[in-house]
Amino acid sequence: MAEASPGRKLQELRSRYIAGLPDRMGELRDSWNRLVHVSWNPKALEFMHQGAHKLTGSGATFQFPEISNTARILEDQLQALLAKSDATSTERQQIENSLKALEGAIEEASRASLNTEIAAFVSKADVRKRQAYRIAVIEDDESQAAHLKNWLEQQGYSAETFKDPDTYSQRTDGHVYQLILLDISFPQGALEGIGWLESMKCQSGTNTPVIMMSARSDMVARMRALRAGADIYLTKPIDMGILEKRIHQLLESAPSAKPRVLWVDDDTDLLAYYNAMLSEEGYEVEGLSQPVRVLERIGKFQPDVIVLDHDMPGCQGMELAKVLRQDANYMTIPILFVSASPKSRELLEQHSIAGNDFFQKPLDNELFLSSLHRHLTNAKLIAARINLVSQRKESRSLQNHDYFLTELVDVLARVESDQEDQIHYLIQANVDRQAYLRAQHGARAMAKLNARMEKHFAEQLAAGDSGCALGGGSFLFRITTPAADDGKTCLEHFHHTLNNAAWALENAPDPVTLSLGALTLNHTVDEDKALIEVEKACHKAMQSGSNSLVWQQAPERSPESKLDDRIKELVAEQAFKLYYQPIVNMETDHTVFEAQVRLVGDDNAVYLLGSSCLVCLKAIEAHFTSSIAG
């Protein structure tokens, strides 16, 4: 089935919005009737206010400005009543008049022809699509290279030519190419193209698709090209029709590089509208109507920008932004606010560090898209500068040592209070036979190997995990796994992942391997102790042979600590409450720095603790244990 056109999608959204208007109006009218005829309930008033607020933002968006205008008047009137215990007769009459006006606007919208065209987004994505693709032509035949470049530009692509692989590797313009057309034979060798491709794939781990071109049609050349990493092999003279199809196939199936936008708004109709708008402009959009789940969704979606509706029930956009800004991982993500209330802009200006920009509903789509693009560009520049300061050479790389240790301290501080469904591990990985390899191959070869490893390791880390390079072929990692998973299996899998690249040095008969030491993190270890213990484990692994893993458990918790946890469980299971009562000197009215602790159950039974708190707790545990057993 053919995909619906953008105009058709918007028309369907508009039709759905119209169909839902009577229900929205019915909810407002029912709430008002309860307030007037039953009781003045603050919750019902807040529900009305939220309903009017949503209509204020959505009406004009779907080309019903009168709905937005009348809803805004009603919203302001309800806002003024939120802090009052009741409404005067004049205020009630004003709200009644506003409800009637809104009913009229909704009734008129409901009579609107479903065939009325809604303004479609004028997408520039299709126009810019091929121009955004840069193709490198590596060909020593100048006439053939010029012909290919001219043909590619006629097809709408941007193309550059290079006389040989070395010229391409030594380029300094910093351009990124989405496709490479590579000849197989050069003056340096009959299979120079294949050798260079193997080296490029191994050193940089690039996923750039490659079309290999050659006059050779034998199976040996084809197999070697494909094994080296070529995606397609074409024989000369090139059939331009086939080349066009293959280029389209590779670029269309390439991994998406769309900017990711997380939009948080409790109005599902507006979420669908904004999703369609941004998707048509080339963005990947995730809509979220439950703001309390924003942290969970961010971890999975990893957005490049976040858009927050400022006025949502139970949680304001500003509050969400402040929570996000307290996490170092979200400091550079642009946060844009949208709201139907112009007063929200004043609040944003007072807390400018929380957000980057503000837009009033209904949105000016062109203005919003322009700002969105600008903030994404600025965020990339800021991230690049941060990476430079932290000694990161790639956009995705390991952390510097100091930042890693700072993060480790934070993890250790909260590890005891973390949910029991996660386990944290500190891991040290060392290159086996580091001194021997350095003596045999030199410092430069080892430096290149470490750089390749660092890039590979950064790409393997899951979201929320981190790592840093210690230098000299040594690395630190912090990973988190579900508590239900087998720890040994998880660590062995991580060990295999690090060694998966089959590291090798030139003219070395054996691959380079890594040995790992792992430590389970809990509250019994601090930063220094954790680093010492994991270093010991790594040393044991290296001593036991190459490519080894030693997992060292953290020290056991004391019996008293375990008992405290058990008591907490028992108290929680039996629905007990702890009461801490200060002891007051009745003569001086001074509080003595001791507390009498009582356990009060559901039946209001009071359990007083004796002089020995620990003995009493043990007795309570024994009592509950015997009760459960009985």
XYZ file of C-alpha atoms in Angstrom:
630
model
C 0.000 0.000 0.000
C 1.382 3.396 -0.997
C 2.307 5.701 1.855
C -0.103 8.568 2.391
C 1.051 11.955 1.148
C 1.944 14.646 3.695
C -1.228 16.561 2.845
C -3.321 13.462 3.332
C -1.728 12.726 6.710
C -2.481 16.233 7.921
C -6.039 15.990 6.646
C -6.547 12.784 8.626
C -5.188 14.438 11.784
C -7.489 17.409 11.291
C -10.495 15.134 10.792
C -9.663 13.253 13.968
C -9.309 16.528 15.860
C -12.730 17.724 14.648
C -14.320 14.425 15.649
C -12.942 14.750 19.184
C -14.073 18.345 19.795
C -17.608 17.516 21.058
C -16.151 15.186 23.707
C -13.726 17.878 24.845
C -16.532 20.392 25.117
C -18.682 17.846 26.941
C -15.972 17.335 29.564
C -15.724 21.079 30.140
C -19.499 21.467 30.448
C -19.839 18.467 32.811
C -17.088 19.805 35.071
C -18.693 23.232 35.197
C -22.104 21.763 36.028
C -20.576 19.834 38.950
C -18.881 22.982 40.206
C -22.088 25.036 40.016
C -24.718 22.523 41.072
C -22.871 20.018 43.304
C -19.819 21.469 45.042
C -16.909 23.771 44.326
C -14.162 21.188 43.833
C -10.594 22.425 43.187
C -9.782 19.267 41.217
C -12.709 19.796 38.866
C -11.676 23.430 38.428
C -8.097 22.409 37.609
C -9.415 19.830 35.130
C -11.418 22.550 33.382
C -8.396 24.840 33.311
C -6.253 22.153 31.694
C -8.945 21.383 29.127
C -9.251 25.038 28.146
C -5.471 25.326 27.989
C -5.221 22.452 25.510
C -7.851 23.978 23.243
C -6.017 27.304 23.365
C -2.933 25.683 21.926
C -4.549 23.291 19.466
C -7.381 25.251 17.853
C -5.388 27.561 15.598
C -2.911 24.776 14.887
C -5.686 22.923 13.053
C -6.902 26.168 11.419
C -9.653 26.998 13.915
C -8.422 30.313 15.391
C -11.799 31.080 16.968
C -11.462 28.000 19.176
C -8.080 29.241 20.396
C -9.391 32.766 21.009
C -12.463 31.727 23.003
C -10.557 29.016 24.891
C -7.871 31.518 25.898
C -10.504 33.809 27.455
C -11.958 30.865 29.372
C -8.491 29.725 30.454
C -7.660 33.159 31.887
C -10.959 33.293 33.777
C -10.409 29.843 35.280
C -6.811 30.710 36.146
C -8.039 33.581 38.299
C -10.288 31.196 40.261
C -7.704 28.537 41.059
C -6.620 30.265 44.266
C -10.192 31.038 45.387
C -12.548 28.934 47.442
C -15.542 29.901 45.275
C -16.595 32.196 42.443
C -18.781 35.261 42.651
C -21.998 35.435 40.683
C -20.325 37.804 38.208
C -17.407 35.405 37.690
C -19.771 32.491 37.206
C -21.708 34.398 34.579
C -18.483 35.301 32.756
C -17.441 31.657 32.625
C -20.896 30.632 31.448
C -20.680 33.169 28.622
C -17.205 31.937 27.678
C -18.392 28.337 27.615
C -21.237 29.271 25.281
C -18.821 31.135 23.010
C -16.499 28.134 22.946
C -19.427 25.818 22.227
C -20.305 28.011 19.267
C -16.749 27.935 17.928
C -16.600 24.152 18.303
C -19.993 23.698 16.674
C -18.835 25.785 13.714
C -15.635 23.751 13.469
C -17.615 20.510 13.575
C -19.649 21.695 10.583
C -16.466 22.440 8.629
C -16.067 20.395 5.472
C -13.673 17.537 5.978
C -12.438 18.251 2.470
C -11.207 21.701 3.446
C -7.505 21.634 2.730
C -5.112 22.180 5.576
C -1.909 23.977 4.752
C 0.692 21.293 4.092
C 4.267 21.629 5.197
C 6.339 22.783 2.277
C 9.093 20.223 2.716
C 12.522 21.140 1.497
C 13.818 17.700 2.439
C 13.226 16.211 -1.016
C 14.849 19.192 -2.716
C 17.919 18.983 -0.514
C 18.067 15.204 -0.343
C 20.588 14.443 -3.085
C 22.534 17.647 -2.557
C 23.204 16.518 1.004
C 25.030 13.402 -0.212
C 28.760 13.814 -0.842
C 30.395 11.139 -2.995
C 34.156 10.600 -3.296
C 35.496 9.259 -6.598
C 38.947 7.649 -6.173
C 40.155 7.047 -9.730
C 43.595 7.574 -11.329
C 42.181 7.893 -14.856
C 41.511 11.638 -15.063
C 39.013 11.410 -17.924
C 37.076 8.616 -16.215
C 37.103 10.520 -12.929
C 35.887 13.712 -14.616
C 33.141 11.781 -16.404
C 31.920 10.216 -13.163
C 32.033 13.543 -11.316
C 30.047 15.291 -14.062
C 27.466 12.508 -14.178
C 27.039 12.492 -10.381
C 26.521 16.260 -10.305
C 23.919 15.952 -13.059
C 22.110 13.481 -10.808
C 22.102 16.119 -8.061
C 24.907 14.750 -5.883
C 27.978 16.597 -4.618
C 31.130 14.869 -5.876
C 34.891 15.193 -5.429
C 37.670 13.325 -7.242
C 40.939 11.943 -5.853
C 43.757 10.537 -7.995
C 44.618 7.741 -5.539
C 43.703 6.409 -2.062
C 46.551 8.259 -0.343
C 45.281 11.595 -1.669
C 41.859 10.812 -0.224
C 43.349 9.796 3.155
C 45.460 12.963 3.383
C 42.633 15.399 2.600
C 42.343 18.275 5.069
C 38.936 19.753 4.222
C 37.208 17.720 6.936
C 34.347 16.727 4.617
C 32.401 13.576 5.378
C 31.444 11.409 2.417
C 28.357 9.216 2.350
C 29.655 7.005 -0.492
C 33.003 6.115 -2.094
C 33.498 5.012 -5.716
C 36.855 3.206 -5.673
C 38.958 1.862 -8.522
C 40.710 -1.427 -7.830
C 43.979 -0.744 -9.664
C 46.429 2.136 -9.231
C 50.046 2.780 -10.293
C 51.141 1.684 -6.814
C 49.747 -1.826 -7.408
C 47.210 -3.881 -9.327
C 45.134 -4.419 -6.165
C 46.052 -1.184 -4.378
C 42.391 -0.250 -3.973
C 41.616 -3.483 -2.129
C 44.605 -3.126 0.186
C 43.693 0.441 1.056
C 40.062 -0.505 1.691
C 41.095 -3.255 4.105
C 43.305 -0.810 5.988
C 40.616 1.880 6.137
C 37.947 -0.477 7.456
C 40.313 -1.859 10.102
C 41.752 1.427 11.350
C 38.718 3.680 11.499
C 35.832 1.238 11.679
C 34.009 3.384 9.128
C 30.626 2.301 7.807
C 30.848 4.425 4.655
C 29.518 2.280 1.770
C 31.984 1.549 -1.045
C 31.381 0.664 -4.709
C 34.449 -1.027 -6.186
C 35.072 -0.461 -9.925
C 37.400 -2.569 -12.079
C 37.973 -3.914 -15.563
C 38.591 -7.299 -13.949
C 35.585 -9.592 -13.977
C 37.194 -12.707 -12.494
C 35.875 -14.304 -9.307
C 39.138 -13.793 -7.401
C 38.987 -10.004 -7.767
C 35.293 -9.915 -6.840
C 35.769 -12.060 -3.732
C 38.780 -10.093 -2.506
C 36.925 -6.809 -2.972
C 33.885 -7.988 -1.034
C 36.004 -9.498 1.737
C 37.889 -6.216 2.061
C 34.614 -4.430 2.779
C 33.231 -3.339 -0.603
C 29.439 -3.258 -0.751
C 29.092 -3.567 -4.533
C 31.459 -4.614 -7.334
C 30.930 -3.155 -10.835
C 32.923 -3.992 -13.941
C 34.166 -1.399 -16.415
C 32.920 0.068 -18.628
C 30.369 1.167 -16.044
C 26.685 0.834 -16.936
C 25.457 4.211 -15.661
C 21.905 2.929 -15.272
C 23.080 0.161 -12.949
C 25.362 2.595 -11.114
C 22.416 4.922 -10.500
C 20.350 2.076 -9.049
C 23.200 0.883 -6.832
C 23.887 4.377 -5.492
C 20.201 4.838 -4.713
C 20.134 1.424 -3.036
C 23.137 2.157 -0.813
C 22.183 5.680 0.197
C 18.545 4.803 0.843
C 19.485 1.841 3.026
C 22.281 3.661 4.867
C 21.833 4.084 8.643
C 19.604 7.037 9.418
C 21.347 10.185 10.538
C 18.133 12.081 11.204
C 18.221 14.463 14.170
C 16.148 12.994 17.009
C 13.481 15.151 18.658
C 11.694 14.156 21.869
C 8.422 16.115 22.180
C 6.665 16.070 25.566
C 3.050 17.294 25.569
C -0.013 15.934 27.339
C -2.199 16.788 24.311
C -2.055 13.713 22.063
C -3.623 15.522 19.098
C -0.864 18.115 19.098
C 1.755 15.397 19.517
C 0.497 13.720 16.357
C 0.505 17.039 14.504
C 4.054 17.959 15.534
C 5.217 14.428 14.759
C 3.915 14.754 11.204
C 5.402 18.227 10.799
C 8.901 17.299 11.946
C 8.952 13.889 10.263
C 8.214 15.551 6.954
C 11.163 17.871 7.525
C 13.560 14.961 7.996
C 13.527 14.565 11.798
C 13.053 11.399 13.812
C 10.352 12.197 16.365
C 9.314 10.500 19.593
C 6.143 11.782 21.262
C 5.551 11.451 25.001
C 2.251 12.356 26.665
C 3.324 11.275 30.184
C 5.924 13.784 31.413
C 6.888 11.716 34.466
C 8.402 9.115 32.120
C 10.741 11.574 30.425
C 13.946 10.207 32.022
C 13.067 6.667 31.017
C 12.308 7.707 27.430
C 15.435 9.859 27.096
C 17.632 6.927 28.070
C 16.126 4.768 25.329
C 15.630 7.363 22.570
C 18.748 9.516 23.190
C 17.324 12.699 21.626
C 19.364 15.502 20.090
C 16.795 18.097 21.206
C 13.855 18.117 23.642
C 10.636 20.106 23.234
C 8.544 20.559 26.392
C 5.027 21.865 26.761
C 5.344 24.210 29.719
C 1.840 23.766 31.133
C 1.004 20.133 31.862
C -1.074 18.635 34.683
C 1.030 17.587 37.634
C 4.328 18.713 36.142
C 5.490 21.897 34.447
C 7.977 21.907 31.608
C 10.273 24.162 33.633
C 10.388 21.583 36.432
C 11.312 18.842 33.985
C 14.035 21.013 32.466
C 15.573 21.726 35.882
C 15.683 18.011 36.654
C 17.353 17.268 33.324
C 19.926 20.040 33.709
C 21.121 18.484 36.976
C 22.417 15.498 34.989
C 25.732 16.098 33.209
C 24.574 13.890 30.329
C 21.817 16.371 29.441
C 23.595 19.689 29.961
C 24.194 20.359 26.253
C 20.885 19.054 24.860
C 18.787 22.005 23.617
C 15.463 22.306 25.447
C 12.701 24.301 23.752
C 9.479 25.303 25.509
C 6.059 25.672 23.900
C 3.001 27.070 25.634
C -0.331 28.645 24.887
C 0.245 31.122 27.719
C 2.414 34.184 26.984
C 3.167 34.446 30.720
C 5.378 31.371 30.437
C 7.964 33.415 28.555
C 8.537 35.584 31.637
C 9.151 32.473 33.737
C 11.618 31.163 31.175
C 13.559 34.423 31.210
C 13.916 34.106 34.986
C 15.342 30.592 34.587
C 17.137 30.921 31.269
C 19.693 28.264 32.164
C 16.971 25.597 32.075
C 15.782 26.212 28.512
C 17.062 27.548 25.217
C 14.001 29.109 23.596
C 10.262 29.682 23.952
C 7.434 29.516 21.396
C 3.785 30.363 21.857
C 1.043 28.107 20.556
C -0.115 27.964 17.857
C 3.412 27.688 16.495
C 4.789 29.633 13.592
C 6.111 26.507 11.870
C 8.730 28.276 9.773
C 10.075 30.233 12.748
C 10.098 27.158 14.970
C 11.887 24.966 12.397
C 14.498 27.655 11.828
C 15.166 27.941 15.559
C 15.238 24.163 15.959
C 17.894 23.851 13.252
C 19.926 26.690 14.786
C 19.929 25.162 18.266
C 20.910 21.740 16.918
C 23.846 23.289 15.068
C 24.952 25.217 18.160
C 24.696 22.081 20.298
C 27.002 20.209 17.920
C 29.551 23.024 18.098
C 29.397 23.062 21.907
C 29.791 19.283 22.038
C 32.813 19.528 19.747
C 34.427 22.114 22.044
C 33.729 19.994 25.116
C 35.262 16.992 23.401
C 38.345 19.068 22.591
C 38.756 20.226 26.195
C 38.252 16.694 27.529
C 40.825 15.330 25.069
C 38.233 13.573 22.968
C 39.262 13.323 19.324
C 35.980 11.898 18.053
C 32.362 12.939 18.561
C 31.857 9.621 20.318
C 34.864 8.636 22.376
C 35.873 7.643 25.889
C 35.837 10.180 28.720
C 38.943 11.752 30.132
C 40.302 10.223 33.345
C 39.194 12.984 35.709
C 35.613 13.043 34.442
C 35.399 9.249 34.679
C 36.544 9.290 38.320
C 34.087 12.072 39.168
C 31.277 10.010 37.701
C 32.505 6.924 39.580
C 32.267 8.801 42.891
C 28.663 9.750 42.065
C 27.797 6.136 41.268
C 29.320 4.871 44.521
C 27.416 7.528 46.468
C 24.068 6.351 45.174
C 24.733 2.648 44.636
C 23.181 1.665 47.984
C 19.963 3.527 47.247
C 19.716 2.279 43.652
C 16.943 -0.094 42.744
C 17.818 -3.735 43.258
C 17.319 -4.518 39.577
C 20.758 -3.183 38.586
C 24.354 -4.221 39.283
C 27.345 -1.910 38.709
C 30.776 -3.210 37.705
C 34.158 -1.470 37.565
C 36.450 -3.066 34.974
C 40.108 -2.544 34.114
C 41.375 -3.863 30.766
C 45.069 -4.127 29.910
C 46.785 -5.096 26.669
C 48.637 -8.360 27.255
C 52.428 -8.335 26.799
C 52.428 -4.537 26.509
C 56.185 -4.135 27.147
C 57.076 -6.882 24.676
C 54.858 -5.462 21.932
C 56.276 -1.988 22.431
C 59.828 -3.295 22.155
C 59.002 -5.271 19.015
C 56.861 -2.750 17.132
C 57.742 0.642 18.585
C 55.868 3.411 20.391
C 54.127 4.774 17.283
C 52.569 1.422 16.397
C 51.299 0.999 19.961
C 49.899 4.539 19.986
C 47.951 3.791 16.798
C 46.693 0.537 18.302
C 45.523 2.328 21.465
C 43.694 4.934 19.360
C 41.905 2.214 17.388
C 40.978 0.430 20.594
C 39.647 3.602 22.210
C 37.375 4.312 19.253
C 36.126 0.727 19.134
C 35.487 0.583 22.886
C 33.507 3.842 22.825
C 31.239 2.427 20.119
C 30.595 -0.762 22.118
C 29.528 0.895 25.383
C 25.806 0.881 26.052
C 23.869 3.998 27.011
C 24.668 4.842 30.634
C 28.017 3.022 30.624
C 31.332 4.885 30.500
C 35.056 4.393 30.095
C 38.413 6.150 29.967
C 41.904 5.451 28.661
C 44.656 5.289 31.284
C 47.442 5.152 28.712
C 49.965 2.438 28.021
C 47.324 0.014 26.783
C 45.203 0.255 29.938
C 41.508 1.212 30.129
C 38.836 1.633 32.809
C 35.131 0.932 32.284
C 31.978 1.189 34.360
C 29.053 -0.897 33.141
C 25.568 -1.602 34.485
C 23.630 -4.836 33.968
C 20.224 -6.111 35.122
C 20.455 -7.896 38.459
C 18.553 -10.830 36.994
C 21.349 -11.501 34.492
C 24.193 -13.841 35.378
C 27.182 -11.679 36.315
C 29.800 -14.069 34.949
C 28.015 -14.337 31.615
C 27.696 -10.549 31.323
C 31.372 -9.974 32.091
C 32.491 -12.702 29.697
C 30.336 -11.156 26.974
C 31.877 -7.740 27.648
C 35.358 -9.298 27.517
C 34.517 -10.893 24.171
C 33.191 -7.569 22.881
C 36.455 -5.793 23.671
C 38.482 -8.512 21.954
C 36.054 -8.880 19.082
C 38.007 -6.636 16.710
C 40.840 -9.190 16.432
C 43.505 -6.604 17.142
C 46.761 -7.124 15.296
C 50.022 -5.333 14.624
C 51.829 -5.351 11.309
C 53.921 -8.486 10.731
C 52.814 -9.922 14.088
C 51.796 -13.608 13.847
C 49.433 -13.498 16.841
C 46.532 -11.123 17.546
C 46.768 -8.647 20.396
C 44.579 -9.628 23.355
C 43.289 -7.936 26.494
C 42.950 -9.266 30.023
C 40.246 -7.916 32.331
C 39.823 -7.451 36.047
C 36.275 -6.809 37.252
C 34.869 -5.626 40.593
C 31.249 -5.553 41.721
C 30.492 -2.122 43.172
C 28.561 -1.724 46.409
C 28.521 0.575 49.421
C 31.463 -1.184 51.097
C 34.046 0.317 48.704
C 35.022 3.914 48.076
C 36.730 5.371 45.004
C 40.312 4.569 46.020
C 39.524 1.095 47.303
C 37.579 0.257 44.152
C 40.477 1.333 41.915
C 42.995 -0.650 43.973
C 40.851 -3.790 44.004
C 40.111 -3.732 40.269
C 43.798 -3.153 39.500
C 44.671 -6.212 41.594
C 42.082 -8.268 39.729
C 43.469 -7.140 36.372
C 47.016 -8.011 37.467
C 45.850 -11.508 38.460
C 44.210 -11.911 35.050
C 47.409 -10.954 33.233
C 49.464 -13.282 35.423
C 47.157 -16.219 34.704
C 47.706 -15.957 30.943
C 46.726 -13.843 27.963
C 43.090 -13.007 27.249
C 41.949 -13.811 30.804
C 39.200 -12.488 33.075
C 39.266 -12.288 36.872
C 36.082 -11.230 38.641
C 36.535 -10.044 42.205
C 33.498 -9.651 44.404
C 33.258 -6.628 46.680
C 33.675 -7.258 50.436
C 30.660 -8.760 52.155
C 28.405 -6.505 54.153
C 28.473 -6.793 57.930
C 25.793 -8.944 59.662
C 24.381 -5.822 61.313
C 23.978 -4.156 57.933
C 22.221 -7.199 56.522
C 19.933 -7.284 59.562
C 19.005 -3.640 59.020
C 17.925 -4.470 55.480
C 15.919 -7.442 56.723
C 14.156 -5.323 59.319
C 13.285 -2.784 56.648
C 11.790 -5.555 54.544
C 9.789 -6.912 57.459
C 8.498 -3.509 58.415
C 7.494 -2.829 54.818
C 5.777 -6.200 54.468
C 3.798 -5.724 57.674
C 2.891 -2.114 56.828
C 4.515 -0.766 60.001
C 5.427 2.853 60.502
C 8.426 4.184 62.412
C 7.820 7.105 64.756
C 10.745 9.077 66.171
C 9.771 11.054 69.270
C 12.153 13.564 70.877
C 12.586 13.278 74.672
C 11.885 16.644 76.304
C 12.969 17.831 79.751
C 9.663 19.060 81.201
C 11.379 21.462 83.626
C 13.657 23.219 81.162
C 11.656 22.477 78.008
C 14.905 21.376 76.364
C 15.001 18.484 73.917
C 17.344 15.699 74.944
C 19.377 14.323 72.045
C 17.841 10.887 72.205
C 14.757 9.481 70.568
C 12.175 6.963 71.563
C 11.314 4.777 68.578
C 7.933 3.132 68.170
C 6.598 0.697 65.602
C 2.889 1.230 64.959
C 1.019 -1.387 62.935
C -2.150 -1.263 60.866
C -4.147 -2.239 63.946
C -2.646 0.737 65.839
C -0.693 -1.648 68.059
C 2.382 0.124 69.479
C 5.723 -1.695 69.753
C 8.209 0.099 72.009
C 11.901 -0.639 71.608
C 13.881 -1.522 74.703
C 17.256 -0.250 75.813
C 19.032 -2.437 73.260
C 17.694 -1.491 69.859
C 19.493 -4.298 68.052
C 18.180 -6.979 70.439
C 14.666 -5.667 70.042
C 14.922 -5.651 66.279
C 16.199 -9.228 66.338
C 13.241 -10.183 68.509
C 10.819 -8.528 66.126
C 12.437 -10.347 63.219
C 12.164 -13.657 65.054
C 8.537 -12.922 65.866
C 7.678 -12.150 62.252
C 9.682 -15.120 60.999
C 7.839 -17.514 63.278
C 4.513 -15.914 62.389
C 5.176 -16.346 58.701
C 6.340 -19.918 59.229
C 3.247 -20.674 61.251
